[in-house]
Coordinates of C-alpha atoms (C1' of nucleotides) in Angstrom, one line a residue:
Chain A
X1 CA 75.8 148.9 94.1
X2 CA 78.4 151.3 95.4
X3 CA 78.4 154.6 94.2
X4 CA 81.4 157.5 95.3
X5 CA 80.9 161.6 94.4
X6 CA 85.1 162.6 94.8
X7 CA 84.9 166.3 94.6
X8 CA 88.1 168.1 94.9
X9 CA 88.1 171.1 97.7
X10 CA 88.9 173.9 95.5
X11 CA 86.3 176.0 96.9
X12 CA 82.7 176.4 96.5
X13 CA 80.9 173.4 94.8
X14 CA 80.5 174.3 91.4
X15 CA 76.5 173.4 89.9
X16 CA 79.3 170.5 87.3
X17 CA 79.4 168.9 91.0
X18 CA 76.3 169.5 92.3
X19 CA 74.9 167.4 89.2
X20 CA 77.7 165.0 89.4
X21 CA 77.1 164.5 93.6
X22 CA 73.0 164.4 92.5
X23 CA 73.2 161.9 89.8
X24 CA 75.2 158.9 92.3
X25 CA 73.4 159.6 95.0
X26 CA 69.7 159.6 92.8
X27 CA 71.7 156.4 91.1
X28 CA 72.2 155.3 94.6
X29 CA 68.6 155.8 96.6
X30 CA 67.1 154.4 93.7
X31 CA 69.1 151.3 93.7
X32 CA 69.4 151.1 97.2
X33 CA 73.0 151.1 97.2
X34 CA 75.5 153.3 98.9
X35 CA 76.8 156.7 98.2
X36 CA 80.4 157.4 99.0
X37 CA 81.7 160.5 99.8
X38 CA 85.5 161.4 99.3
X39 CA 87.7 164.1 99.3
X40 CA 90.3 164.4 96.8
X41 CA 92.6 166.5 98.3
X42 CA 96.0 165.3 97.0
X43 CA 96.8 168.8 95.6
X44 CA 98.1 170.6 98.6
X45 CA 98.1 173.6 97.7
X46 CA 94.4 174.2 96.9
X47 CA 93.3 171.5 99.8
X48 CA 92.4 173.5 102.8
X49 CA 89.4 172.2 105.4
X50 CA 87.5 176.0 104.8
X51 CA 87.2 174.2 101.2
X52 CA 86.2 170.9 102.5
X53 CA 83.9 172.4 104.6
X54 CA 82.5 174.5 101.8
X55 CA 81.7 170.9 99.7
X56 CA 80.1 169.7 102.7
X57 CA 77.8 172.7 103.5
X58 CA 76.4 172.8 99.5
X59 CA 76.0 169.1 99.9
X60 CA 73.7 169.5 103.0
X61 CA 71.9 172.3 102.0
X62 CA 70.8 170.5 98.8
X63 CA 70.0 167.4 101.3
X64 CA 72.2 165.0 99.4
X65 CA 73.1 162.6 102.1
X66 CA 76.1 159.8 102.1
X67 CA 76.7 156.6 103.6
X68 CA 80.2 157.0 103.9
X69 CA 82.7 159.4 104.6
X70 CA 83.6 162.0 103.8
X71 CA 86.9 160.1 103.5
X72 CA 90.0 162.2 102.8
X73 CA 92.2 161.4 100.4
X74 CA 95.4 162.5 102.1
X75 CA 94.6 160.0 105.0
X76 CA 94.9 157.0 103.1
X77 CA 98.6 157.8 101.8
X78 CA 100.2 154.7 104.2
X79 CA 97.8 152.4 101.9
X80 CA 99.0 154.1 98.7
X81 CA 102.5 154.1 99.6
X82 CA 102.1 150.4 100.2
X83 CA 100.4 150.1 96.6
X84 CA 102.9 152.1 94.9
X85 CA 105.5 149.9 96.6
X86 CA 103.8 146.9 95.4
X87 CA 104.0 148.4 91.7
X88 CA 107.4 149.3 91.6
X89 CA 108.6 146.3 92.8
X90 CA 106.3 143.9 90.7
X91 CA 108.2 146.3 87.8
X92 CA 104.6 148.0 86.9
X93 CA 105.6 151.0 87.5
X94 CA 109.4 152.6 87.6
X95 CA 111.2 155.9 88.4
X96 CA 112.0 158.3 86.0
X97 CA 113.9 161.7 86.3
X98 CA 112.6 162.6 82.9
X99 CA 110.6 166.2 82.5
X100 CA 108.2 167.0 80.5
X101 CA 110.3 168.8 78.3
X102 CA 111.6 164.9 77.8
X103 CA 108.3 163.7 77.0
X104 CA 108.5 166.3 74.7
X105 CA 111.6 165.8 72.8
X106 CA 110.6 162.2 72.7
X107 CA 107.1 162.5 71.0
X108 CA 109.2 165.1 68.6
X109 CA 111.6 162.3 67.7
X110 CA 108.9 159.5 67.6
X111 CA 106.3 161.1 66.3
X112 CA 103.5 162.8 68.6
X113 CA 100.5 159.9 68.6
X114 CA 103.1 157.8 69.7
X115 CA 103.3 157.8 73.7
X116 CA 106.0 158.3 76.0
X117 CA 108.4 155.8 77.8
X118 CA 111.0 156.3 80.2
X119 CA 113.9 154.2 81.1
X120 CA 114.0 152.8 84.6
X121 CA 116.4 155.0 86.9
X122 CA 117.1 154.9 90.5
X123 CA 115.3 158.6 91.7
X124 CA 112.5 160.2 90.3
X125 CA 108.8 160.3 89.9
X126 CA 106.8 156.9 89.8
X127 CA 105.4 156.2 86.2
X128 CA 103.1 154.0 85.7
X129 CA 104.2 151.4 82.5
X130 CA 101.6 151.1 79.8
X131 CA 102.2 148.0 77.7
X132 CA 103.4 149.0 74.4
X133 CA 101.1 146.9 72.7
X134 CA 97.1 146.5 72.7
X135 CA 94.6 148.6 73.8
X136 CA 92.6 149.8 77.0
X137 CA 88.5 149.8 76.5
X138 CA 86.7 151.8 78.6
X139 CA 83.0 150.4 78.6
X140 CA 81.1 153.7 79.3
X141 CA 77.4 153.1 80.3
X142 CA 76.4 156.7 78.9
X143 CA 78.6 156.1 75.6
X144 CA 79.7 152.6 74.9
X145 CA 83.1 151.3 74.5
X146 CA 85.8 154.0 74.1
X147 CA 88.9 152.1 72.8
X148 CA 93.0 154.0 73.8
X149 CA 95.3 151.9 71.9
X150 CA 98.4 152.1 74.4
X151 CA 100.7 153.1 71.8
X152 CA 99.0 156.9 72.5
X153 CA 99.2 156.6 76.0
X154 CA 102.5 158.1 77.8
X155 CA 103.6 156.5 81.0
X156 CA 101.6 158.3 83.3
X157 CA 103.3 159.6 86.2
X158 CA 101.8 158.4 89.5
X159 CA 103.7 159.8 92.2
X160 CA 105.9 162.9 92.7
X161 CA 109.7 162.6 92.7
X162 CA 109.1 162.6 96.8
X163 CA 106.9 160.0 96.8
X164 CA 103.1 161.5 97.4
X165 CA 100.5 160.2 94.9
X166 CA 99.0 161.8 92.4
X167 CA 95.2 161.6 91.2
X168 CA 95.2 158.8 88.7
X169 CA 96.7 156.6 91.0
X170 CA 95.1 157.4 94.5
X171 CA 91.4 157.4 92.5
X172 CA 92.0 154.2 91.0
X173 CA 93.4 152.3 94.6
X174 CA 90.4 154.4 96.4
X175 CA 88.0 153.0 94.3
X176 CA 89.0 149.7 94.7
X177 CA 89.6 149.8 98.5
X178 CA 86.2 151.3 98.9
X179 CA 84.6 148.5 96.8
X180 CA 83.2 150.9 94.0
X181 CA 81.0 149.1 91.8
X182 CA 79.7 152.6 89.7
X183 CA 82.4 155.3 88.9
X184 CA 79.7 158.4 87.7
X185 CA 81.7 161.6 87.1
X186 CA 82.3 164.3 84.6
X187 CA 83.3 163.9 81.0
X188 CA 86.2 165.3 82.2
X189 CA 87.7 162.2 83.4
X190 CA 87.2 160.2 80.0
X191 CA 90.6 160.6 79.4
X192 CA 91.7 159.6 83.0
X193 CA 89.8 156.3 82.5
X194 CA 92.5 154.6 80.9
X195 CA 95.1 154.7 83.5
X196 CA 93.3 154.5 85.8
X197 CA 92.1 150.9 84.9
X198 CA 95.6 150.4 84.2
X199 CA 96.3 151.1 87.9
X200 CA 93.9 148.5 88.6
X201 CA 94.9 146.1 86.2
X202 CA 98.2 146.5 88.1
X203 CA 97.4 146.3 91.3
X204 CA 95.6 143.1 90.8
X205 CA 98.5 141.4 89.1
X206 CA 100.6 142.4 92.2
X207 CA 97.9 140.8 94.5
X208 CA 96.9 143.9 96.1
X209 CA 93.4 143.0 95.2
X210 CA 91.1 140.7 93.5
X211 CA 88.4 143.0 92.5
X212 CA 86.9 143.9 90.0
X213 CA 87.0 147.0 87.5
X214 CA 84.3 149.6 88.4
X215 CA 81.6 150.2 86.3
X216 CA 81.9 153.6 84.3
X217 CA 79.4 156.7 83.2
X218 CA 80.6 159.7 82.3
X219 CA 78.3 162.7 82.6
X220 CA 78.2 165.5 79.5
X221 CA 79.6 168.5 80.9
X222 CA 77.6 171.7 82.3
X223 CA 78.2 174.8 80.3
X224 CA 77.1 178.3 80.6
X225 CA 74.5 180.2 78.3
X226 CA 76.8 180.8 75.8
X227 CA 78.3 177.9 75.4
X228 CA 81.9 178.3 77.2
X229 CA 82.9 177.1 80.8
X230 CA 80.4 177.8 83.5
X231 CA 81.6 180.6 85.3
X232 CA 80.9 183.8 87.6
X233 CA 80.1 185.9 84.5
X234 CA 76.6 183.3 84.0
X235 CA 75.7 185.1 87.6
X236 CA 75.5 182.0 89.8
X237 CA 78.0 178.9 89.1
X238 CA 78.0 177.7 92.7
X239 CA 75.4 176.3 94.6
X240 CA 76.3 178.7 97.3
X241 CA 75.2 181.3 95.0
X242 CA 72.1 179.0 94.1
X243 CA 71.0 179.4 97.8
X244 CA 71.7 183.5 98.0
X245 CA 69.7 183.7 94.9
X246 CA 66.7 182.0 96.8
X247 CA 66.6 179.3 94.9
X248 CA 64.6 176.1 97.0
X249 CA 66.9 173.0 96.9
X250 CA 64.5 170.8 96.2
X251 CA 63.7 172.8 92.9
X252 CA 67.8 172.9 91.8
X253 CA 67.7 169.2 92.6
X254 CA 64.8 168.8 89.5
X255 CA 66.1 171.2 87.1
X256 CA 69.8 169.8 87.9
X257 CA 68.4 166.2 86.7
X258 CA 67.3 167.6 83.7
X259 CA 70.5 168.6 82.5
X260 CA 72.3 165.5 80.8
X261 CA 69.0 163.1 81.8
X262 CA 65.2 162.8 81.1
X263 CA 62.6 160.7 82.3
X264 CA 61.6 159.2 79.3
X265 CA 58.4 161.0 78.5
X266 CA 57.7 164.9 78.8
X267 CA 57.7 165.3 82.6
X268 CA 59.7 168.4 83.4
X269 CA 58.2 168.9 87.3
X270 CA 59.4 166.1 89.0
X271 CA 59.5 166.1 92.8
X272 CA 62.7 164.0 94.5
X273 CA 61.1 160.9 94.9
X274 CA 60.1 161.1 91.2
X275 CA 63.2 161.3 90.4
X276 CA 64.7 158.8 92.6
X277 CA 61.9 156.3 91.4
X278 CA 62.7 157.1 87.9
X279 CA 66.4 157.3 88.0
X280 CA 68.8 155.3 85.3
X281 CA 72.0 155.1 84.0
X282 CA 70.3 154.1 80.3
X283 CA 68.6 157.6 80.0
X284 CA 71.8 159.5 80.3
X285 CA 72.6 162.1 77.5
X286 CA 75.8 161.9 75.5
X287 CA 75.2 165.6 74.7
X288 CA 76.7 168.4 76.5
X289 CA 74.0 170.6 78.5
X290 CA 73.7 174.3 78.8
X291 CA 72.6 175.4 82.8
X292 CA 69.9 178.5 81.6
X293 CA 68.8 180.2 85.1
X294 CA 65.7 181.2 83.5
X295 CA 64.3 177.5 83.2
X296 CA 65.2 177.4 86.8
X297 CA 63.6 180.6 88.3
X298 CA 60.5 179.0 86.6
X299 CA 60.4 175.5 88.3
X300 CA 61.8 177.3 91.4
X301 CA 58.0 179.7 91.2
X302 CA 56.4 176.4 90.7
X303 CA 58.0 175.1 93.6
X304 CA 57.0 177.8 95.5
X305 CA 53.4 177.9 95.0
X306 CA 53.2 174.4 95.9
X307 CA 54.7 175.5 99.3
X308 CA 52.5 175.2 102.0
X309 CA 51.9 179.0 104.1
X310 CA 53.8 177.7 107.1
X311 CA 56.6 176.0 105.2
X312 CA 56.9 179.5 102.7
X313 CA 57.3 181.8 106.1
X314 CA 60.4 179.2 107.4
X315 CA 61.9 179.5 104.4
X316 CA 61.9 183.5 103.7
X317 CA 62.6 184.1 107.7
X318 CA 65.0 182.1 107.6
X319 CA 66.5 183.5 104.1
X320 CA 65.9 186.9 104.9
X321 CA 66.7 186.7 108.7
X322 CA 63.3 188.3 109.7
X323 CA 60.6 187.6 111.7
X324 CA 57.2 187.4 111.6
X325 CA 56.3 187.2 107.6
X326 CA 53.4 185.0 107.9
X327 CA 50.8 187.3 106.7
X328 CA 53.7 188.7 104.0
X329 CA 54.2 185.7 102.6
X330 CA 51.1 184.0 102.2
X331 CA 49.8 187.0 99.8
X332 CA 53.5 187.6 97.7
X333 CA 53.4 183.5 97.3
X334 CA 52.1 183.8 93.7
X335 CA 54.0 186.4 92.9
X336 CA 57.6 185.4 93.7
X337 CA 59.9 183.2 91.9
X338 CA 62.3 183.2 94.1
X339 CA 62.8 184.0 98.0
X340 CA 64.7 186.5 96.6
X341 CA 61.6 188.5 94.5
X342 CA 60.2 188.4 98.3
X343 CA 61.9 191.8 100.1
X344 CA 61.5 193.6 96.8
X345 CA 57.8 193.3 96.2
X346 CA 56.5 192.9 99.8
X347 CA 59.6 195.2 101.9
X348 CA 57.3 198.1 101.7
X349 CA 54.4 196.5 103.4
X350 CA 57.0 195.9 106.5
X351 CA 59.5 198.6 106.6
X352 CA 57.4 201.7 105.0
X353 CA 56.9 202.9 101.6
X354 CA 59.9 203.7 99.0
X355 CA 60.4 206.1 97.0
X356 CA 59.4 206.0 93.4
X357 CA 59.0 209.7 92.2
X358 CA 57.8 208.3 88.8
X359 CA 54.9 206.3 90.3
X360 CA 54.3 209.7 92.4
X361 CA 54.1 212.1 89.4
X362 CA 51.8 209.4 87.2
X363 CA 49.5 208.0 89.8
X364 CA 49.3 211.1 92.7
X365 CA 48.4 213.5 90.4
X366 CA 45.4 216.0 90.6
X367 CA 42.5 213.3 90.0
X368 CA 44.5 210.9 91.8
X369 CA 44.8 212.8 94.7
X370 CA 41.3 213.2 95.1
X371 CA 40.6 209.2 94.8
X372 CA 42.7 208.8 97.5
X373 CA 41.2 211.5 99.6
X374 CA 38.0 209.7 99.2
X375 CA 39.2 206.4 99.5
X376 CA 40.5 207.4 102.8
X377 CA 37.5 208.4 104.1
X378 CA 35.6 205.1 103.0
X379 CA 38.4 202.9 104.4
X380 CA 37.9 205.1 107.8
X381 CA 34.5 204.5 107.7
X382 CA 34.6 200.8 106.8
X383 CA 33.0 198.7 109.2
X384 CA 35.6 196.2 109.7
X385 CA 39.4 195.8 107.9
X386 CA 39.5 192.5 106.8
X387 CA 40.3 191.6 103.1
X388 CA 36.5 191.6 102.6
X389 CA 35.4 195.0 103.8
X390 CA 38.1 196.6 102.6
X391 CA 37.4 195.5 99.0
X392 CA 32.9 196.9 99.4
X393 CA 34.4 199.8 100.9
X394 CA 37.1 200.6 98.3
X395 CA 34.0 199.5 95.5
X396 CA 31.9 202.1 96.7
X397 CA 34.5 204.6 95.8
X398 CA 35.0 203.2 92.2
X399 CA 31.7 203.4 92.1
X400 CA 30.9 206.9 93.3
X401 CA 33.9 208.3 91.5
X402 CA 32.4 206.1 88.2
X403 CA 36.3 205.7 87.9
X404 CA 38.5 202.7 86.5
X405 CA 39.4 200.4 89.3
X406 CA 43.1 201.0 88.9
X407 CA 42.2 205.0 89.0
X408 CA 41.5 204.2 93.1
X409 CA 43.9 201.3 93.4
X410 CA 47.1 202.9 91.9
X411 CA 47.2 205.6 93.8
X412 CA 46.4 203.8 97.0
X413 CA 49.3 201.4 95.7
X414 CA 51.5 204.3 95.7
X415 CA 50.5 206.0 98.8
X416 CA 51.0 202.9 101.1
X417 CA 54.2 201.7 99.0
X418 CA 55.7 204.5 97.6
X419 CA 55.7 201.8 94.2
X420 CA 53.8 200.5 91.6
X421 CA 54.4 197.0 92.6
X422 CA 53.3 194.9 94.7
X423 CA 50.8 191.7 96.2
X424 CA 46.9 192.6 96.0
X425 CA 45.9 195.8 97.3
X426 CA 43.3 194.6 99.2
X427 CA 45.8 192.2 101.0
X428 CA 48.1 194.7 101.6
X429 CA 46.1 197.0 103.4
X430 CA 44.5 194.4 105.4
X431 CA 48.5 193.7 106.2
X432 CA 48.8 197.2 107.0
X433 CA 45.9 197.5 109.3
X434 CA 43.6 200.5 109.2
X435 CA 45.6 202.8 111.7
X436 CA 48.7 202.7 109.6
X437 CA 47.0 202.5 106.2
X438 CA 45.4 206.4 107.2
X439 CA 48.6 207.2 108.6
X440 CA 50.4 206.4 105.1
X441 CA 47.6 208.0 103.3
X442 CA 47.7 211.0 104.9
X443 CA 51.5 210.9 105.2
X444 CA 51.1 210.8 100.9
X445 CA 48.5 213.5 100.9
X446 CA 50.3 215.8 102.9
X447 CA 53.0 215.8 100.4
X448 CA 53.9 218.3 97.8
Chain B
rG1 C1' 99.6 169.1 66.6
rC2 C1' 98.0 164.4 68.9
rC3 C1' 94.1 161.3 71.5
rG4 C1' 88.8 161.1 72.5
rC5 C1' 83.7 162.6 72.5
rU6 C1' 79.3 165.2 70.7
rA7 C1' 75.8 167.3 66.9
rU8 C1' 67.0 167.7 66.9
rC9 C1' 63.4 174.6 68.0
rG10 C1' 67.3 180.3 71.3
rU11 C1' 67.7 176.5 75.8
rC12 C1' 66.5 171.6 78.2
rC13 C1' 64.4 166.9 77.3
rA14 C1' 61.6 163.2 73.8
rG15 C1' 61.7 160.5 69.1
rG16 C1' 66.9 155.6 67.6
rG17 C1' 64.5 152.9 59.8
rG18 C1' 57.9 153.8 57.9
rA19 C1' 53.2 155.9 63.3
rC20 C1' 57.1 162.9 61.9
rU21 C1' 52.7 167.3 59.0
rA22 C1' 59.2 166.0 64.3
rG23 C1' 56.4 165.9 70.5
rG24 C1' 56.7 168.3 75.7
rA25 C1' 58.8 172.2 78.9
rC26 C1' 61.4 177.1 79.6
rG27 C1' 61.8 181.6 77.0
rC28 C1' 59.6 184.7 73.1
rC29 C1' 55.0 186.8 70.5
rG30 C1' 49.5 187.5 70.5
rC31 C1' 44.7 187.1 72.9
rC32 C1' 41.7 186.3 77.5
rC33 C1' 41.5 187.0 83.0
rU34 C1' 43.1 191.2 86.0
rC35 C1' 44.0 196.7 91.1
rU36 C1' 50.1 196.6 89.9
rC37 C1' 53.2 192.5 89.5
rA38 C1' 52.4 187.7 89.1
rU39 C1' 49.4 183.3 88.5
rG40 C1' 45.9 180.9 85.3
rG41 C1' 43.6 179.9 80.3
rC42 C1' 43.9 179.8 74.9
rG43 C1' 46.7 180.4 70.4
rG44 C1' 51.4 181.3 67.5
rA45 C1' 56.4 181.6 65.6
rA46 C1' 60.6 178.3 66.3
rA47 C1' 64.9 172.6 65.0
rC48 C1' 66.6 167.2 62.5
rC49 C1' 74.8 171.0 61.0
rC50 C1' 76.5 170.0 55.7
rG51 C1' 77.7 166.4 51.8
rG52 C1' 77.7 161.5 50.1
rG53 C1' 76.2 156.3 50.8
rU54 C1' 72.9 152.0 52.4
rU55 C1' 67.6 151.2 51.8
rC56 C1' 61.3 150.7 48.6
rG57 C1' 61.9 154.3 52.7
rA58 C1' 66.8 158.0 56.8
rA59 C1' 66.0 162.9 62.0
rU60 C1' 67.2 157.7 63.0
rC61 C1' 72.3 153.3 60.1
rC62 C1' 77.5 154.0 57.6
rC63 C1' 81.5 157.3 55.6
rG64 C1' 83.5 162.2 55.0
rG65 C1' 83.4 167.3 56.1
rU66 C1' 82.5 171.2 59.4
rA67 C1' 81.7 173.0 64.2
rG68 C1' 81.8 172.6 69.5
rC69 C1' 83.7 170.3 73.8
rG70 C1' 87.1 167.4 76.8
rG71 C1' 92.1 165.6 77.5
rU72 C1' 97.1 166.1 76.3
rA73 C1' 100.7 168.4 84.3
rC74 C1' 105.7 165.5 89.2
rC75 C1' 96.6 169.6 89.0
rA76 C1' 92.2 167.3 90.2

RNA sequence: GCCGCUAUCGUCCAGGGGACUAGGACGCCGCCCUCUCAUGGCGGAAACCCGGGUUCGAAUCCCGGUAGCGGUACCA
């Protein structure tokens, strides 16, 4: 089995093609066939290698590797010219200066489910000829045969007036050149099927191949929350923005192959070998999928819990570009969904206390004051300033005081944090150390 | 307009003629745990688009309607 992921370099990889690139290559591993990576970057204008390189950064950061490639589409055009030669001169295909006002006019004179077709002149575009009579039959994997009678079908136009390809054509000889056994791509493309098995159909009668057609599967499309077009507005739509959220790969890669497939039973947390193991065609959804961020930021907590302490610290010093967050991240791991909920709840610890004059005015009142007063003096006096000691030493205080636990802790929470938020209190201070947990209390106390 | 596709809780995924009193997950609500925030535990509300037909029996098959989506480029 030879699978292909074709994404065209229009900038960042939207999450539509991360799915798209994850499903063939899951298809792939689990088949133990090969993944081929090309570029389709026949549009000129929106081509540029910043793009390219965009596709390929998204594609390494979610660890989707290829066997091939990346091949670029534009570097093939001596093989395509040679095909489109081949077709015009086998009279598959012909030139045509007609516009698409033309097409137009025709379909208004002939009626408009009956397709366009040119007469053969000596300049113009290349359009492909679609046989006047029968019908093409996609057989879709994901949602059966899909019949185009050809008398819908306009000649497609296959190459521009100055001779460079256009994407119906190039695809279809790519595919075949590159031995493509599975086509998976977005629903998108249903419509392109047609000619581009034409193409094919073509290009074998003119002996520029013997193969056979590819196999087809066309994935439901990705929409946003609301039901229209995934877009900025959703908050992320690019798996560049996946990663600045602090999203883990590995956790986009499982809720990704959720949307549009299912293992079969009720598994929802499936690790990348799960799915790879579990990966088919045959359990592909026909129905359109909504990406929800929510569902995400859970399986991405889930994710990080299961994160070893080491492996946690790489991944917020290396998202956060700080140093040093071993002790930081081992007691916010429970409390973060995201290496993004990191900073926010633990920032305090590292870089000093905030300013919350809300938390100030409910928790460092009169009586709270006083708990902290006495709760500095305990923690002072406490024998050690481990996790442990701090917690007897902060006990006898609650205890003494006869007060509510949260009476000592909030305040303390405030003093060291300047918030109401953040990992165990116990753990922070321990963080802190004693010398600069006195130094914040008084530094609190000495206020107002 | 034309061509094509789709339709199960708010969302994702199961169920594909009787096992459905329709299952799981996210989210939501309630309770418990608790130093905040989380985590964890327990419980709850929540769906077969509508109308016909086939059948002893339909969420499941067929037809129609409606809605949504994709395509309809000398874009990809």
């Amino acid at each position: 089995m030879r699978v292909r992921f074709a994404p065209s370099p229009t900038g960042a990889l939207h999450i539509g093609g991360a799915r798209t690139a994850l499903f063939n290559w899951l298809l792939a591993r689990h088949e133990g066939g090969e993944l081929v990576l090309r570029i389709e970057d026949t549009d000129r204008e929106r081509s540029t290698p910043e793009n390219v390189e965009q596709i390929l950064d998204a594609l390494r950061w979610l660890e989707l590797d290829w066997d091939e490639g990346p091949i670029l589409q534009t570097e093939r055009s001596a093989r395509h010219q040679e095909a489109l030669a081949a077709l015009l001169e086998g009279g598959h295909a012909y030139r045509s200066q007609a516009t698409a006002e033309d097409v137009k006019a025709y379909k208004e004179l002939h009626g408009s489910e009956r397709g366009f077709r040119g007469e053969a002149e000596a300049e113009g575009a290349v359009r492909l000829r679609v046989p006047d009579e029968g019908a093409t039959v996609v057989q879709d994997v994901v949602r059966g045969a899909n019949r185009f009678e050809h008398v819908h079908m306009d000649d497609p136009v296959i190459a521009r007036a100055d001779g460079s390809v256009l994407y119906n054509f190039a695809v279809a000889i790519d595919d075949l050149d590159s031995a493509i056994t599975h086509v998976v791509r977005g629903e998108d493309h249903v419509s392109n099927t047609p000619k581009q098995l034409l193409v094919i159909e073509a290009a074998r009668a003119v002996g520029l191949t013997d193969a056979a057609d590819p196999l087809y599967a066309h994935l439901p499309l990705l929409h946003g929350p609301d039901g229209k077009k995934l877009s900025k507005r959703h908050g992320a739509a690019s798996v560049q923005e996946l990663r600045d959220a602090g999203y883990l790969p590995e956790a986009v890669r499982n809720y990704l192959a959720l949307l549009g497939w299912g293992a079969g039973d009720d598994s929802t947390v499936l690790s990348t070998q799960e799915l790879v193991d579990r990966f088919t065609l045959e359990r592909i959804s026909r129905n359109p999928a909504r990406f929800d961020e929510t569902k995400l930021k859970w399986l991405n907590g889930v994710y990080i819990r299961e994160l070893d302490e080491a492996e946690l610290t790489r991944r917020l010093e290396q998202y956060t570009g700080r140093a040093d967050l071993a002790e930081a991240a081992r007691i916010s791991q429970e409390k973060i969904h995201t290496l993004a909920d990191f900073m926010p709840l633990a920032g305090a610890l590292l870089d000093g206390p905030g300013d919350d004059p809300a938390a100030r005015e409910r928790w460092l009142d009169e009586d709270g004051r006083a708990a902290l007063a006495d709760a500095r003096e305990a923690l002072a006096q406490a024998p050690d300033f481990d996790q442990a000691s701090i917690e007897a030493a902060l006990s006898g205080v609650i205890e003494r005081r006869a007060a509510k636990p949260r009476q000592v802790y909030q305040p303390l929470r405030v003093a060291i944090t300047g918030t109401t938020i953040s990992p165990g209190i116990f753990e922070s201070l321990a963080l802190l150390g004693r010398e600069e947990t006195l130094r914040r209390i008084d530094a609190a106390l000495a206020r107002s």
